[in-house]
XYZ file of C-alpha atoms in Angstrom:
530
model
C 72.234 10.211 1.781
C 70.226 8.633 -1.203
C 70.284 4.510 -0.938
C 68.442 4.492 -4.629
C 70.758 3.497 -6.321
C 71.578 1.036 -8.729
C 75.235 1.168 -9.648
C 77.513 3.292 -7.433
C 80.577 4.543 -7.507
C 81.099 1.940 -4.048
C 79.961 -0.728 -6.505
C 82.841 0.134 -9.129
C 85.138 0.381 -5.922
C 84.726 -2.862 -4.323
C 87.492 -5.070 -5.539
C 86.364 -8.288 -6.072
C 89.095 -9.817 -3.582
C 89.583 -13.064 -4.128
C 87.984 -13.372 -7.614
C 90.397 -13.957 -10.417
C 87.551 -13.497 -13.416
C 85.349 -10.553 -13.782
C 82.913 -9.794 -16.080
C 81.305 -6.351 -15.943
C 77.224 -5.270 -16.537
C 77.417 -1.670 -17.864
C 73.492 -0.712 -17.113
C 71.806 1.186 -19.626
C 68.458 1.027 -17.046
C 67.461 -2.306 -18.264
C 64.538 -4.202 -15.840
C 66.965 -7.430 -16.105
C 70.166 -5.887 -16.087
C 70.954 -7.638 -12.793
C 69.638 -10.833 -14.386
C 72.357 -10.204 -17.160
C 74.744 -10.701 -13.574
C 72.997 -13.591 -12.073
C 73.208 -15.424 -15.151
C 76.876 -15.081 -15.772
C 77.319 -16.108 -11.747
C 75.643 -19.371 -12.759
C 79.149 -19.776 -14.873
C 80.731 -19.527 -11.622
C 82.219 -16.252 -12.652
C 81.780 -13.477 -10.837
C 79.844 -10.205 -12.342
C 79.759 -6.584 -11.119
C 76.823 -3.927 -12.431
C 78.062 -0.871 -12.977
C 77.643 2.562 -14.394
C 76.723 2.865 -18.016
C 79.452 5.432 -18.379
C 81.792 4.012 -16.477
C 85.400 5.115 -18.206
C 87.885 2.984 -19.745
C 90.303 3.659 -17.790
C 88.915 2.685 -15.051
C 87.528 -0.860 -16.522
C 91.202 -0.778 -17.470
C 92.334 -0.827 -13.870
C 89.633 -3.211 -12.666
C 90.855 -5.545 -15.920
C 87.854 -7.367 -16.343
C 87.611 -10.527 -18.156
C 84.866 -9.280 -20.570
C 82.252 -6.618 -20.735
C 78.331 -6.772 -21.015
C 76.096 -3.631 -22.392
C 72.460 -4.306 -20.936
C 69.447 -3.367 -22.674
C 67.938 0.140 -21.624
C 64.329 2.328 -22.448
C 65.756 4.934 -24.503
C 66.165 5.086 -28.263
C 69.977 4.831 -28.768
C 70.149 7.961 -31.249
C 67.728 10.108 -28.933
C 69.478 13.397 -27.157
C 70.664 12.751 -23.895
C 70.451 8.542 -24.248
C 72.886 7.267 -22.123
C 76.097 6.303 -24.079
C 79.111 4.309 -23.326
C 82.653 5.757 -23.233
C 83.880 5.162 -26.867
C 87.213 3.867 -25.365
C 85.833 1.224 -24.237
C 85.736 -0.363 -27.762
C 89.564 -0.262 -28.189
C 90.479 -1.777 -24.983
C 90.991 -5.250 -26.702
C 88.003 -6.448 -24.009
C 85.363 -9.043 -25.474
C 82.010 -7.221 -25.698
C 78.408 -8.251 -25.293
C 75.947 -5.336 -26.186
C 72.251 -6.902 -25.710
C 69.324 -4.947 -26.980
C 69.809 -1.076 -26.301
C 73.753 -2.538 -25.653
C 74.101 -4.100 -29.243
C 72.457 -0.797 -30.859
C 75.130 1.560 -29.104
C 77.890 -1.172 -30.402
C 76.911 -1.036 -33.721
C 75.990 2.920 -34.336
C 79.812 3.322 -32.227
C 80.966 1.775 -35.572
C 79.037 2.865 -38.379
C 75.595 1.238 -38.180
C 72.130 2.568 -38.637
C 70.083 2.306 -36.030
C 66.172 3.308 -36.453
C 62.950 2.422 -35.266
C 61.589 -0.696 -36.356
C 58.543 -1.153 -38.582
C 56.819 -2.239 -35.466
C 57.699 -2.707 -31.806
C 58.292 -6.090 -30.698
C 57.781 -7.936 -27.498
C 57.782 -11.468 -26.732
C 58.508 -14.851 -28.569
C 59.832 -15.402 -31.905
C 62.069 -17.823 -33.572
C 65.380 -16.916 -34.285
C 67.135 -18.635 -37.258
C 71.614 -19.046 -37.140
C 73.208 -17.660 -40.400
C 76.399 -18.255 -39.560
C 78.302 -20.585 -36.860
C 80.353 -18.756 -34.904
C 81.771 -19.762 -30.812
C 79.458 -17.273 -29.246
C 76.230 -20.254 -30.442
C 78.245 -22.904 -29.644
C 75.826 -25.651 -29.022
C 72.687 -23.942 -30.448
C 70.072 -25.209 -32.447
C 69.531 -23.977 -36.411
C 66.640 -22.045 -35.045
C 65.342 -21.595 -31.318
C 62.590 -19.631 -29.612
C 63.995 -16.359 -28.021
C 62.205 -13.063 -26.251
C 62.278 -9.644 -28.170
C 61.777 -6.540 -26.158
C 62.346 -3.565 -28.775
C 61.195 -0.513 -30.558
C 64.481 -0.189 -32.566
C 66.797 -2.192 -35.056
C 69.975 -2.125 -36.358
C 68.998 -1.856 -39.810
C 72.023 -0.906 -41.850
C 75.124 -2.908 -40.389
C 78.004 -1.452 -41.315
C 81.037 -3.018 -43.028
C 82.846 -3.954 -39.501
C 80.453 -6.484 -38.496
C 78.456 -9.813 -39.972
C 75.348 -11.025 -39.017
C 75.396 -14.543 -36.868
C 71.384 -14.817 -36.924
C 68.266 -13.299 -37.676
C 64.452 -13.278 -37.270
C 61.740 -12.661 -39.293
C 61.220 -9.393 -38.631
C 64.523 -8.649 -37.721
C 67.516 -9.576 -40.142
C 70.036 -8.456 -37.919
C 69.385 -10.758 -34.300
C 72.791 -11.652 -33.233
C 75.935 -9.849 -35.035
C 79.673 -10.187 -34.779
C 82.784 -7.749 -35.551
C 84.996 -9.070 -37.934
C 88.083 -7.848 -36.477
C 87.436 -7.200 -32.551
C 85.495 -9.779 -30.293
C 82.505 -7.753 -30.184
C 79.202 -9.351 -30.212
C 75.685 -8.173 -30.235
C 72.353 -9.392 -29.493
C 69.050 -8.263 -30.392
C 66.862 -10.002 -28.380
C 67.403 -10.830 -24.347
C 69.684 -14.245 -23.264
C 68.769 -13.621 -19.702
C 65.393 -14.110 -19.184
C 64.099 -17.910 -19.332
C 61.592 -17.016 -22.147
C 64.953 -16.942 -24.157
C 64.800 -21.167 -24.704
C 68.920 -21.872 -25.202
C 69.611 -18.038 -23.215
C 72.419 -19.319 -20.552
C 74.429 -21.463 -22.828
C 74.453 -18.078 -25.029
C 75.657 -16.037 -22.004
C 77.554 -18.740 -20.751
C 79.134 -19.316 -24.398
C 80.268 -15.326 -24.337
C 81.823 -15.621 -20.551
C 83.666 -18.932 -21.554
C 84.217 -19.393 -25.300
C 84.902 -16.104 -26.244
C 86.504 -14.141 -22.993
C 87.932 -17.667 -21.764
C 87.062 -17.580 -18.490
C 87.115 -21.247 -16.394
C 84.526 -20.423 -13.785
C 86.546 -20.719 -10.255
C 84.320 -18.266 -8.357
C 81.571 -19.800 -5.733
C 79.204 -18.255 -3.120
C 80.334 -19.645 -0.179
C 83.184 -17.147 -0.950
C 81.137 -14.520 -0.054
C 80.861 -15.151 3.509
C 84.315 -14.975 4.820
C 84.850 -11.842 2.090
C 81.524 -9.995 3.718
C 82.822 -10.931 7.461
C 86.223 -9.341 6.990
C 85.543 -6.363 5.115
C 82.506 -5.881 8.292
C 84.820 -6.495 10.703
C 87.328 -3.709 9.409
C 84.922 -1.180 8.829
C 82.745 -1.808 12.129
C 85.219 -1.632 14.484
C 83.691 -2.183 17.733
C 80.714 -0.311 17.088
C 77.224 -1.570 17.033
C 74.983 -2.103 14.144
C 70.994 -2.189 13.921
C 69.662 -4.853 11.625
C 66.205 -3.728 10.429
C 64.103 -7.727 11.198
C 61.295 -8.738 9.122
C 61.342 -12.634 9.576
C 61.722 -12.940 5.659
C 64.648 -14.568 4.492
C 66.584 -11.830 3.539
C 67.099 -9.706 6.557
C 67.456 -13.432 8.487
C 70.300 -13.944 6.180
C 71.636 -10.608 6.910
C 71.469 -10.578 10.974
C 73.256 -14.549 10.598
C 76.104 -13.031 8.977
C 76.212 -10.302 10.780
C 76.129 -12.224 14.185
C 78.723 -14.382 12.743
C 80.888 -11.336 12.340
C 80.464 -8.934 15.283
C 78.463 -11.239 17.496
C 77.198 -8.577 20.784
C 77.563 -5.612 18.508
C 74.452 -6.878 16.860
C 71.031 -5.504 17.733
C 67.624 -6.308 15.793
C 64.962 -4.236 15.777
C 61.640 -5.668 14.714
C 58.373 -3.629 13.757
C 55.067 -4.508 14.153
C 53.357 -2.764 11.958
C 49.563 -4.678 11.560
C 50.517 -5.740 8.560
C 51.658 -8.975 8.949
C 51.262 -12.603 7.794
C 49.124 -14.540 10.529
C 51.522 -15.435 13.387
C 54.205 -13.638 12.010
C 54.891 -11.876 15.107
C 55.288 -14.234 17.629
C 57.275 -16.802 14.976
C 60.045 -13.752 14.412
C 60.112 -13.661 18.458
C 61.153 -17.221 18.597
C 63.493 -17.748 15.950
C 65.588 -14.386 16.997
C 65.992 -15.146 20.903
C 65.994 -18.899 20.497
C 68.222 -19.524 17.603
C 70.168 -16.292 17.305
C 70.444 -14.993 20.579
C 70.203 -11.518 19.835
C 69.391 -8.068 21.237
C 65.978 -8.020 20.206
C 64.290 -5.049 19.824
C 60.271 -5.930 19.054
C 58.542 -3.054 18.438
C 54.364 -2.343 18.947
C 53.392 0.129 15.617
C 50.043 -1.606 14.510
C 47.935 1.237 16.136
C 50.082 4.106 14.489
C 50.042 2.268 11.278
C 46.558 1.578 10.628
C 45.452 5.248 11.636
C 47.778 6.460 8.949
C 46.721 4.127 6.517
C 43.109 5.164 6.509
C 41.358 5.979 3.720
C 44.507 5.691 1.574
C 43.901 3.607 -1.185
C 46.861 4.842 -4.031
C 49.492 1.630 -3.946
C 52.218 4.685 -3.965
C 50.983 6.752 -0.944
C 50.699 3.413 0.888
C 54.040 2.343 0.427
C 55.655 6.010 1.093
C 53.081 6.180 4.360
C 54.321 2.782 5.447
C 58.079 4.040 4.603
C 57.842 7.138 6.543
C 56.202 5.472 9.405
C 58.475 2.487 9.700
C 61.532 5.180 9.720
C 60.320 6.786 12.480
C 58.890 3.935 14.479
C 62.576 2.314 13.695
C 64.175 5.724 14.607
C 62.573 6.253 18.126
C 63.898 2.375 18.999
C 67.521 3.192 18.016
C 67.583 5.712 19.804
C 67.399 3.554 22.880
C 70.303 1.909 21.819
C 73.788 2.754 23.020
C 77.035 3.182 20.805
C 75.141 2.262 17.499
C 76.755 3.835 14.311
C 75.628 1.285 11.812
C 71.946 0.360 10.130
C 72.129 -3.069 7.983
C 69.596 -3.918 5.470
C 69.103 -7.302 3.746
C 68.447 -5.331 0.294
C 69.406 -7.233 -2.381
C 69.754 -6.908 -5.881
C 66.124 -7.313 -7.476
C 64.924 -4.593 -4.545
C 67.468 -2.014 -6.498
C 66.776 -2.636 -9.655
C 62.921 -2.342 -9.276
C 63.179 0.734 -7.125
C 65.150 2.428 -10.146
C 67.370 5.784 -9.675
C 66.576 9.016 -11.729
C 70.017 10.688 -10.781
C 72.183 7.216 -10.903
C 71.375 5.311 -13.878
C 68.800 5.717 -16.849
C 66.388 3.145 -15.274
C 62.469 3.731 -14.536
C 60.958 3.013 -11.125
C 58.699 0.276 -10.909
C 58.006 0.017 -7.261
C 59.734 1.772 -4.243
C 60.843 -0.378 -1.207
C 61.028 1.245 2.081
C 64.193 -0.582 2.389
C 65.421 0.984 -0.321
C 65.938 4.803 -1.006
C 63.696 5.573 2.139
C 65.827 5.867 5.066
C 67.152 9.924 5.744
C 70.447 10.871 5.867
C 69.265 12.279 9.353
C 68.605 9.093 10.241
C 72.653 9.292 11.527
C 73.561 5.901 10.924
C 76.055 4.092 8.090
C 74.591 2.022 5.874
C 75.773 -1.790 5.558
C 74.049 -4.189 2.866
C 75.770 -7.249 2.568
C 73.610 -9.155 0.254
C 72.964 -5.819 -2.245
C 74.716 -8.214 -5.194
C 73.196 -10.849 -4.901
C 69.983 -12.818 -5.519
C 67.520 -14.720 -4.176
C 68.596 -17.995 -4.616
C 72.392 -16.918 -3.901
C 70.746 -15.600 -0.627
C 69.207 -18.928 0.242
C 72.774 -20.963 -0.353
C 74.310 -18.047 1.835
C 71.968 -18.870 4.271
C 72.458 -22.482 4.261
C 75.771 -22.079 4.416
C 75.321 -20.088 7.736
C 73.636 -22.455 8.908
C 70.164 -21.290 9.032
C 67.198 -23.854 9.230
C 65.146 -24.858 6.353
C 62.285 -24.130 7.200
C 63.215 -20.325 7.607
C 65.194 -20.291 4.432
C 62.533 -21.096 2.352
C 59.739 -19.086 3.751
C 58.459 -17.120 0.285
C 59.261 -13.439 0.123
C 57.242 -10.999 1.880
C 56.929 -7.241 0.632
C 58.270 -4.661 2.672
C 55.225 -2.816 3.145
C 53.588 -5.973 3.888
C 49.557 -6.738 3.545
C 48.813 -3.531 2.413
C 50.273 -4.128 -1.004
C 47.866 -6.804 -0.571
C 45.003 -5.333 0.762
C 44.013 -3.421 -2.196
C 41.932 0.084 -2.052
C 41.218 0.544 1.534
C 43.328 -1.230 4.786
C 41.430 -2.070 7.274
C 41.405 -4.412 10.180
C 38.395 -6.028 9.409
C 39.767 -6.714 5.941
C 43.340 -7.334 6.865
C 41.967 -10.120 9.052
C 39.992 -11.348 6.069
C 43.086 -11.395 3.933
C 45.206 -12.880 6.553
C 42.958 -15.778 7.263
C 43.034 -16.760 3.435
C 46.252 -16.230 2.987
C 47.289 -18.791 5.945
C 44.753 -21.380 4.341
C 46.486 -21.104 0.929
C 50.226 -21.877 2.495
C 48.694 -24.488 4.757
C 47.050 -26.493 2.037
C 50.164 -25.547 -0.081
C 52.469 -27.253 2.608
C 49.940 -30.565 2.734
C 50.113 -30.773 -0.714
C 54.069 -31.029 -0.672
C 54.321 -28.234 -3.201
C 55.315 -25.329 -1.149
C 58.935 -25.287 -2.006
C 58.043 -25.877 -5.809
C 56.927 -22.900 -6.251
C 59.059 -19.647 -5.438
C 56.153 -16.993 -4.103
C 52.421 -17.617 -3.687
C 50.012 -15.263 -1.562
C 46.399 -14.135 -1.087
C 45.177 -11.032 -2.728
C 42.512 -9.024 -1.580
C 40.227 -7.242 -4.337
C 38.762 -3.409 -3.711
C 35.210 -4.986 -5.114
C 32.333 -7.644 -4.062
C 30.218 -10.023 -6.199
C 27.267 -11.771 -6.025
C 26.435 -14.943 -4.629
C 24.557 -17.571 -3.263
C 25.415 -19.675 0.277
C 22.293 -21.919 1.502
C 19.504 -19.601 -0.153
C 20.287 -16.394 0.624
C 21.838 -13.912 -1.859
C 25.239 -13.089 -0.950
C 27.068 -9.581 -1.832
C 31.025 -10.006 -0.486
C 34.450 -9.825 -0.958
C 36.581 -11.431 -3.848
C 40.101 -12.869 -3.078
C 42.628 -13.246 -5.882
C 45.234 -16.731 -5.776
C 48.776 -15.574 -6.869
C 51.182 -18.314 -7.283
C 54.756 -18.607 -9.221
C 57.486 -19.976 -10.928
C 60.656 -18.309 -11.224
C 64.081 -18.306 -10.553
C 65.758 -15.210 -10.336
C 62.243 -13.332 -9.216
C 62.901 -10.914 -12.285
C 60.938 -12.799 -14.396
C 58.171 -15.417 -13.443
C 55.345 -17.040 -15.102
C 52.217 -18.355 -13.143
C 52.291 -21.856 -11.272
C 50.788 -24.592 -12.697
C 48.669 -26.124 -9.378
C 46.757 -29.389 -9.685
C 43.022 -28.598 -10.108
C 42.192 -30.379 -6.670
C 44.319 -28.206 -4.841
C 42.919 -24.943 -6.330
C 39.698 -26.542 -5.674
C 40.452 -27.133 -2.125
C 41.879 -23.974 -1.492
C 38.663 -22.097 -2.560
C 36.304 -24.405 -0.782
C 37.878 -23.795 2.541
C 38.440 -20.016 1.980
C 34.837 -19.509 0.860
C 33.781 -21.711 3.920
C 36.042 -20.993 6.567
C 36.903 -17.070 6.024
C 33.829 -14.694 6.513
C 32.738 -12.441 3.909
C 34.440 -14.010 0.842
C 31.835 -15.767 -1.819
C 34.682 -15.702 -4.426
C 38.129 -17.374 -5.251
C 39.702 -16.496 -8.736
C 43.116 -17.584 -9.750
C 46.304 -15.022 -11.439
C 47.442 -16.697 -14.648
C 49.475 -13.528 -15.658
C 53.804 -13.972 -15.954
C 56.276 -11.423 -15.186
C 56.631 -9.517 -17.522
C 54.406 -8.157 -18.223
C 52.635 -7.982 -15.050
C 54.414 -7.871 -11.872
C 54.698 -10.633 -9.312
C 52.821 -8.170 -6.419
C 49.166 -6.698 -7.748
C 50.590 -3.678 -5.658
């Protein structure tokens, strides 16, 4: 039973009861193929992911209001590069091929597509040749974010070019007799300065959709279709305290009520308090069948001397299965395991036998539980995104304070901790870490910015407290911006906050003579160092 997926055949299967518009995301492994999805939701229209092959016929039956080809890491024109059904192009469906998506569009009709004279990544300015509904609204020239090793260099008498770069004459082109559109650059990430009135331009000037669909939708949708496949059998929620699996056991509860049983695992590698705060939000506000579990020892005896970010995660994985395992066991009638995955967990964790994508990370809530583990898998949130799961949430009504708590990685401080984890260093990291959120939460700023943590480095520098010569421990800032969590760019904080955050931590936390700050965005670094 493999959960790493990224578009299933259960995706393709869900109909979208309920929804009268549709657009489709065929994923050619893009990183921001989901974003493609979250940014046609913010048109209130509702978006599936699915297979890159996915047949016509079967986007026939589902009768989608338009279709989107996502970028992807291959070379269109490679053997074995992922390729569209060729029906697809005579089903009379509008057609948005982005990157990788607008090369297999244009070589499906005649067009040359080769590698460029150089690859090209990040900003340029993109220049409209010809007007056209799809840039509606747009600018004669705009910034927008290039991601590409190939071009479509000799466009072929079906189509006209809308727009074009300096290096690449061919940046937004249009069929002449079939609305079929095709971007070379990427819409959906924010880099791309006018990107959602392009996207939302396709979803409602060209396949005419009005935008009736909203997320409070989901809730009564996700509660039925539980309830029918449930029964009266019991599921296990998997607890973390993080918003995600919070949002999960609320909906949940508000669907089966009794049937619902959390399990919670201490592992040791938790945020400061995090423990006893998950112990009173689940019994007090939820009244659930908790389930707190006492791993740290088995955890941090494992995790010795492992320093690879990989092994850690897979370690952590295996032992959170098993810890989770042995406490289900003790639990009578349950034939269900619910996960608050969501969309930007499958996307990073990547598939190499469903979809063309490349793993980034793994999550141990994703692809890591056995099918021996004996239990059904339920995922209510899988298609949707952060902020979506923070309006679901509200909706529930969940307090604030819990909804916007920032994310926390599955694997927890370790990710964190990097080379060795320790408990001496653990502590070292926790106690800086709880300083940065506190003076973060004085400051007013907390909810302005989407994630911010404390790193710990694998190295020491030199110093100098009273007179002595200090040798110790460096701790990294992280802090950012985003929206979607697929892309992010670093936090601008006010000097005298950064300033106060590294006087305390160097004062108050033993063994650190060092604060440095991450000014790196996503891409092309990631938003965890681990």
């Amino acid at each position: 039973m493999s959960q790493s997926h990224r578009s299933t055949n259960a995706d393709e299967k869900r109909a979208p009861a309920g929804r009268d518009e549709v657009v489709l995301v065929l994923d050619f492994g893009s990183q921001t193929a989901q974003l493609i999805a979250r940014r046609v939701r913010e048109q209130n229209v509702f978006c599936q992911l699915v297979r890159h092959d996915l047949s016509a016929e079967r986007i026939r039956e589902i009768a989608p209001q338009g279709l989107i080809l996502s970028g992807g890491p291959a070379s269109v024109y490679a053997e074995g590069a992922p390729q569209p059904d060729p029906a697809i192009f005579d089903l009379g469906i509008p057609i948005l091929g982005i990157c990788y998506g607008m090369q297999a569009v244009c070589r499906a009709e005649g067009s040359d597509v080769s590698p460029g004279e150089s690859r090209e990544f990040g900003h340029t300015t993109c220049r409209i040749i010809e007007r056209d509904p799809l840039l509606k609204g747009l600018p004669e020239s705009s910034t927008v974010w290039m991601s590409h090793g190939d071009q479509v260099h000799g466009l072929s008498e079906h189509f006209v070019a809308l727009a074009s770069t300096d290096t690449c004459e061919n940046a937004a082109i249009r069929h002449k007799s079939k609305p079929t559109y095709g971007l070379q650059f990427h819409p959906e990430v924010t880099h791309t300065e006018h990107g959602s009135r392009l996207i939302g331009n396709f979803v409602k000037e060209v396949c005419g959709c009005t935008g009736n669909w909203k997320i409070d939708s989901l809730i009564e949708e996700e509660i039925a279709r539980v309830r029918k496949r449930v029964g009266s059998s019991r599921i296990i929620c998997g607890l973390s305290g993080g918003v995600d699996s919070s949002v999960t056991a609320a909906l949940l509860f508000r669907a089966v009520g009794p049937q619902l049983s959390c399990i919670f695992v201490d592992n040791g590698l938790l945020r400061k308090g995090e423990r006893e705060q998950v112990r009173r939000e689940f019994s007090d506000h939820f009244q659930t069948d908790l389930h707190v579990v006492d791993a740290q020892r088995r955890f941090l005896d494992e995790l010795a001397g492992v320093t690879d970010p990989q092994a850690k995660r897979l370690t952590i994985g295996r032992l959170f299965i098993e810890a989770f395992r042995k406490e289900a066991e003790s639990i009578p009638d349950a034939r269900f395991l619910a996960q608050g995955t969501l969309y930007p967990d499958v996307i990073e964790s990547g598939s190499s036998t469903d979809g063309p994508a490349a793993t980034i990370k793994s999550h141990h809530n994703v692809g890591g539980l056995p099918a021996e583990l004996g239990f059904e898998l339920i995922e209510p949130l899988r298609d949707l995104f952060k902020d979506e799961v923070r309006r679901l949430g509200l909706e529930l009504g969940l307090p604030e304070e819990l909804i916007w708590r920032h994310p926390f990685p599955g694997p927890g401080l370790a990710v964190r901790c990097l080379g060795e984890v320790t408990e001496p260093r653990l502590e070292t990291l926790r106690e800086a870490d709880a300083i940065l959120i506190t003076e973060l939460r004085k400051a007013g700023l907390y909810q302005s910015v989407q994630q911010a943590f404390a790193v710990l480095l694998p190295l020491q520098t030199v110093g100098v407290m009273g007179d002595a010569r200090t040798y110790e421990d460096v701790i990294a800032v992280r802090s950012v911006d985003t929206d979607n969590f697929m892309t992010a760019d670093w936090s601008r904080l006010p000097y005298d906050l950064l300033q106060r955050v590294s006087t305390r931590i160097i004062n108050d936390v033993r063994g650190v003579n060092r604060v440095v700050y991450d000014v790196s965005s996503k891409p092309p670094a990631t938003i965890e160092w681990e």
